[in-house]
Coordinates of C-alpha atoms in Angstrom, one line a residue:
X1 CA 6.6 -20.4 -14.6
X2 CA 3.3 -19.3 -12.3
X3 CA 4.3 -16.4 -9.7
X4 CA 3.8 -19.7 -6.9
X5 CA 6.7 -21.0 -8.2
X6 CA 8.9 -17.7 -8.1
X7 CA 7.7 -17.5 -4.9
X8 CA 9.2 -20.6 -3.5
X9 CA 12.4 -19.8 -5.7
X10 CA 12.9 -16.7 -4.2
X11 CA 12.3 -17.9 -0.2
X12 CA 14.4 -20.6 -1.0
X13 CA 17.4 -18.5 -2.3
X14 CA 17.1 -16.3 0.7
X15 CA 17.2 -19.0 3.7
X16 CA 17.4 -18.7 6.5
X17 CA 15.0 -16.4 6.6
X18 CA 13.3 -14.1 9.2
X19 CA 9.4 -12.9 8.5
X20 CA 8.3 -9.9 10.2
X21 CA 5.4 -10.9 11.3
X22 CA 2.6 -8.6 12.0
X23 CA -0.5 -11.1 12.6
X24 CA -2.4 -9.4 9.9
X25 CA -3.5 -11.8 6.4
X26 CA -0.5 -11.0 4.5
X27 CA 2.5 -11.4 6.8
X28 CA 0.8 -14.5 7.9
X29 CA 0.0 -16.3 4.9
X30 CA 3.9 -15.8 3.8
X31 CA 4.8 -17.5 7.2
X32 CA 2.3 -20.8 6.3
X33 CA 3.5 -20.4 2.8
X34 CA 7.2 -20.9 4.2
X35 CA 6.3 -23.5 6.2
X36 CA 4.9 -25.7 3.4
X37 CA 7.4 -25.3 1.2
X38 CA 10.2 -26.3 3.9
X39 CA 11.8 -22.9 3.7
X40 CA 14.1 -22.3 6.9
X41 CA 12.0 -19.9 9.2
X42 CA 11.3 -17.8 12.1
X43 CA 9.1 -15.0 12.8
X44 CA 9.7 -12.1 14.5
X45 CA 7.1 -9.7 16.1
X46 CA 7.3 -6.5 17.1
X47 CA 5.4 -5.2 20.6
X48 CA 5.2 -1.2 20.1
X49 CA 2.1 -0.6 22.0
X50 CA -0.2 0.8 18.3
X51 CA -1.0 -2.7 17.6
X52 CA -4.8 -3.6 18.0
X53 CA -5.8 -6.0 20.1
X54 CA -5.7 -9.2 18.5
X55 CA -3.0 -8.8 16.2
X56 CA -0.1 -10.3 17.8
X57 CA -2.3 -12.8 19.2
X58 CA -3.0 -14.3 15.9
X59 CA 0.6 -13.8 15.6
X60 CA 1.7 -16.2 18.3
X61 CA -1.1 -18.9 17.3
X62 CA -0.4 -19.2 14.0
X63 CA 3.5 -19.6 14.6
X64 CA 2.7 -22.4 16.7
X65 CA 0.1 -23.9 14.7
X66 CA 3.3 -24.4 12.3
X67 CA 6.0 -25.0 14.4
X68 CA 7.6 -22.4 13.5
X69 CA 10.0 -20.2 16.4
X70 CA 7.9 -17.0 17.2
X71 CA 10.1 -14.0 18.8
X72 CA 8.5 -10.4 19.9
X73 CA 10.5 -7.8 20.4
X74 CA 9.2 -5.6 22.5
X75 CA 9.6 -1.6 21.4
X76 CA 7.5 1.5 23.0
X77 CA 6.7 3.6 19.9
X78 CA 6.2 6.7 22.1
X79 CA 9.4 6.3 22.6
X80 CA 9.8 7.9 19.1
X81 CA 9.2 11.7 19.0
X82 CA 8.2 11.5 15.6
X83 CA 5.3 8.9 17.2
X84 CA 4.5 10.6 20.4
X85 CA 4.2 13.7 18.8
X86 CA 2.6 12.7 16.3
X87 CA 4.2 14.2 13.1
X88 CA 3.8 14.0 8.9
X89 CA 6.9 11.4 8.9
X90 CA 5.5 9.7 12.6
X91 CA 4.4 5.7 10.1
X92 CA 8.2 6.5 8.6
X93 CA 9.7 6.2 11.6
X94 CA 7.9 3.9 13.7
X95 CA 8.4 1.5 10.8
X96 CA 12.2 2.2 10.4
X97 CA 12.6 1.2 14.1
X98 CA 10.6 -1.6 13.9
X99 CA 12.4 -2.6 11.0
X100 CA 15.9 -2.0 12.4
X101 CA 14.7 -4.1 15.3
X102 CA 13.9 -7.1 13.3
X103 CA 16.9 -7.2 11.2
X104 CA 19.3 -6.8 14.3
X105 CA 17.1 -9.8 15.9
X106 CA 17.6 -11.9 12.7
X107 CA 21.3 -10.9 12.0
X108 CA 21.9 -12.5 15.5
X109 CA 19.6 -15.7 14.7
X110 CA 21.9 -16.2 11.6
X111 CA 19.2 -15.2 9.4
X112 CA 20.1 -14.2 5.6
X113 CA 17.2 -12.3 4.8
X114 CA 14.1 -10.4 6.3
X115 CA 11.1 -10.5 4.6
X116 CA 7.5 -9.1 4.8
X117 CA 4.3 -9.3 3.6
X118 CA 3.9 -5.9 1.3
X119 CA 2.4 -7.4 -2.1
X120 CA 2.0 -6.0 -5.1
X121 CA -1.1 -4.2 -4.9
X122 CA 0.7 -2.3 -2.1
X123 CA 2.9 0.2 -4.5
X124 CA 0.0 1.7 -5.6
X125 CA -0.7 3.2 -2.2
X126 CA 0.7 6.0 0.1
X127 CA 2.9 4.0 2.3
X128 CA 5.9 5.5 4.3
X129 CA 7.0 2.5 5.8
X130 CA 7.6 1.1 2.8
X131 CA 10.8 3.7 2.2
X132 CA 12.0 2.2 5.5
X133 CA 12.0 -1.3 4.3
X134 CA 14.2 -0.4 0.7
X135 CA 16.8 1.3 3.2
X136 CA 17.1 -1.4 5.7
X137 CA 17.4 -4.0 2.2
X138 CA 13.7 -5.6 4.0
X139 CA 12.5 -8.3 1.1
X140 CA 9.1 -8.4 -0.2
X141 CA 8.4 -11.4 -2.0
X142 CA 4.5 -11.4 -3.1
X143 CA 5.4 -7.8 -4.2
X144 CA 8.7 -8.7 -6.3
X145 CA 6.7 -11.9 -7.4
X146 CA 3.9 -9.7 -8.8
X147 CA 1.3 -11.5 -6.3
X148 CA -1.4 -9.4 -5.2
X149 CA -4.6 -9.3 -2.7
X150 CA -6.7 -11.3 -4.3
X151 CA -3.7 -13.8 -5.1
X152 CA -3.0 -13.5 -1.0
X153 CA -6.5 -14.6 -0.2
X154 CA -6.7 -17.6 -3.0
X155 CA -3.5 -18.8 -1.2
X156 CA -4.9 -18.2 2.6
X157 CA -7.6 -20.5 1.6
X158 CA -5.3 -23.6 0.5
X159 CA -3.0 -22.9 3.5
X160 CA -6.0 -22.7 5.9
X161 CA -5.0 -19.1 7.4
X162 CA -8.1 -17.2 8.0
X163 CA -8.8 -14.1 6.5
X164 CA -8.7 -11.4 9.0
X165 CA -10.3 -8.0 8.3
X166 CA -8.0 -4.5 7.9
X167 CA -6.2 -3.7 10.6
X168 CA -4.5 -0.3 11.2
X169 CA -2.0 1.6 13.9
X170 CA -3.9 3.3 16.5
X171 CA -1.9 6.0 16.0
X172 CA -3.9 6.7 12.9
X173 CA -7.2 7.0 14.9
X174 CA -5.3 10.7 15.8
X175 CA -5.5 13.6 13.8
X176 CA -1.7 14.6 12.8
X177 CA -0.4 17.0 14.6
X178 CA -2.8 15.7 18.3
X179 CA -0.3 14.5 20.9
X180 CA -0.4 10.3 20.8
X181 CA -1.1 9.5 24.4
X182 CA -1.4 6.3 26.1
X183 CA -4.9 7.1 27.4
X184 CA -6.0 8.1 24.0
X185 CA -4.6 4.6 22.8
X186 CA -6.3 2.7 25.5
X187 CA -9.4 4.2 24.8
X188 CA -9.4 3.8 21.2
X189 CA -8.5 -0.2 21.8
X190 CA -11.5 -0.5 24.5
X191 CA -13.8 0.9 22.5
X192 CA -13.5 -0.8 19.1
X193 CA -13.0 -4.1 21.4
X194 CA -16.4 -3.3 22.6
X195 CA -18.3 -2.4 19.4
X196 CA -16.4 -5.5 17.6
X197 CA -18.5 -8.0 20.3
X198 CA -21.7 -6.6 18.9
X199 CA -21.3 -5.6 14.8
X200 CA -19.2 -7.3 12.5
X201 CA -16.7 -5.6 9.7
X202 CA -14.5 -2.7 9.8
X203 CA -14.7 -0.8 12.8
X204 CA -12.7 2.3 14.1
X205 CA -12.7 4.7 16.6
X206 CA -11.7 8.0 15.8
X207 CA -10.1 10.4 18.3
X208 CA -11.1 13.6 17.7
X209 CA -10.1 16.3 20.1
X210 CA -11.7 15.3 23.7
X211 CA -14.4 13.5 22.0
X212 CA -14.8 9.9 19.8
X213 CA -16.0 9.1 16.7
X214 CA -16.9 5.8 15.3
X215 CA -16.4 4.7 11.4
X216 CA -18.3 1.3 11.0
X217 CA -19.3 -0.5 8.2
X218 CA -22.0 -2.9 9.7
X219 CA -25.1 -5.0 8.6
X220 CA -28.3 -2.8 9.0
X221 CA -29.6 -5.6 10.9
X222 CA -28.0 -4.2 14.4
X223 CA -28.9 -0.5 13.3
X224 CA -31.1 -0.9 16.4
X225 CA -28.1 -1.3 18.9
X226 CA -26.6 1.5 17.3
X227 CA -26.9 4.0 20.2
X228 CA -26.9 1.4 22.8
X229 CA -23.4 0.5 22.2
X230 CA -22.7 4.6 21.6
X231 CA -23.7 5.2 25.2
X232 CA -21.3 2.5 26.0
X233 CA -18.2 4.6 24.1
X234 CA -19.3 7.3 26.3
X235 CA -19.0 5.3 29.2
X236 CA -15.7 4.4 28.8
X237 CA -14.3 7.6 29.6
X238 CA -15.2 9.4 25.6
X239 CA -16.6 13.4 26.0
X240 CA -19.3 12.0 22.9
X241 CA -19.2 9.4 20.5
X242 CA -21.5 9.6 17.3
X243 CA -22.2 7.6 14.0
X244 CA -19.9 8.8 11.0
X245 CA -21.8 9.6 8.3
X246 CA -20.5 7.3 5.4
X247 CA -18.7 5.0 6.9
X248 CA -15.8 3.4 7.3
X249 CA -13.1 5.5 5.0
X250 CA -9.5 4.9 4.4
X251 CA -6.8 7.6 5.2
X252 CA -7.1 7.6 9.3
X253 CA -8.6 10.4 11.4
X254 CA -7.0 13.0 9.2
X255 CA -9.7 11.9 6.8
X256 CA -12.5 13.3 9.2
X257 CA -10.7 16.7 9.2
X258 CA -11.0 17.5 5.2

């Protein structure tokens, strides 16, 4: 039997079901995935104010590209103290209220099971939120079906859901330990927003004390709008803004403080 086919076993011995739907790749090829294989769905979003712009956008499109009932909760992570003040456990417990959100939305839907789009290449990695999702009994099928990234992509291709690039929290543009503020947040969103127009791939904005720095993984070929778009940052209300040496580099703006 091919991990497809215990795929559409397991969604179809959970329905109804409920997918958290983030907008990213993942959560969103589950959702098409659902939808051709005439599980019972609906998709439920949730609004906390970290999400890059974008996100639940794609969220909203692709639910009613399918037909499928799109719901967004709307939930202030600064709210959380663990968020707003940014601490070690702050991705814990922004995901266990998300999480707690979404199963209380789908409990009162008549929902079975919630699922998500964590696959299997995900319990390799550092991932907090993923204790949060065992507690609350959250359902991961690519991950219990042994379907990976790559796997994901193959199937995004047949279902015709684009590929989107990685998206994080904004909170993780924020050393630990920095205050998450709204103007940090808006600042961060309007300036990758801005460098996005003009250079393709992975782009963030780190916030580093009063000033900004970008991480961008971008064709040489628009090396010569580099500091162009730099003095735009600024504009936006940054101290500075520079170039990262390197990169792009996973592990958020902690990463620029080792």
């Amino acid at each position: 039997m091919t991990h497809d086919a215990d795929l559409a076993l397991l969604l179809k011995s959970c329905e109804p079901i409920a997918i958290a739907l983030s907008g990213g790749t993942d959560s969103s090829v589950l959702l098409a995935y659902a939808r051709r294989h005439g599980i019972r769905t609906i998709a439920i979003s949730v609004d906390t104010g970290l999400t890059p712009p974008g996100e639940l956008e794609a969220a909203r499109v692709l639910s009613e590209r399918l037909g499928i009932s799109h719901i967004v909760i709307p939930l202030d992570a600064l709210d959380i103290p663990a968020v707003r003040e940014n601490r070690p456990d702050r991705c814990y417990a922004c995901k266990r209220a998300m999480m707690e959100a979404v199963v209380r939305e789908a409990e009162r839907r008549g929902c079975r099971a919630v699922v998500d789009g964590t696959h299997a290449d995900d319990r390799s990695a550092a991932r907090p939120g993923m204790r949060a999702l065992a507690e609350l009994g959250i359902r991961s099928p690519f991950a219990e079906c042994d379907i990976g990234k790559k796997d994901i992509e193959a199937l995004a291709a047949d279902l015709g859901v684009p590929v989107r690039p990685p998206s994080a929290c904004l909170a993780t543009r924020i050393p630990a330990g920095d205050a998450v503020t709204r103007e940090c947040l808006a600042l961060v969103a309007a300036a990758e927003a801005l460098i996005a127009k003009e250079i393709p791939g992975t782009i963030r904005v780190r916030c580093i004390g009063e000033g900004a720095r970008a991480s961008i993984e971008a064709d040489l070929a628009y090396h010569d709008r580099l500091e162009e778009l730099l003095d735009a940052v600024r504009n936006l209300g940054f101290e500075d803004a520079v170039i990262a040496s390197g990169g792009y580099r996973e592990g958020g703006a902690d990463a620029w403080k080792r």
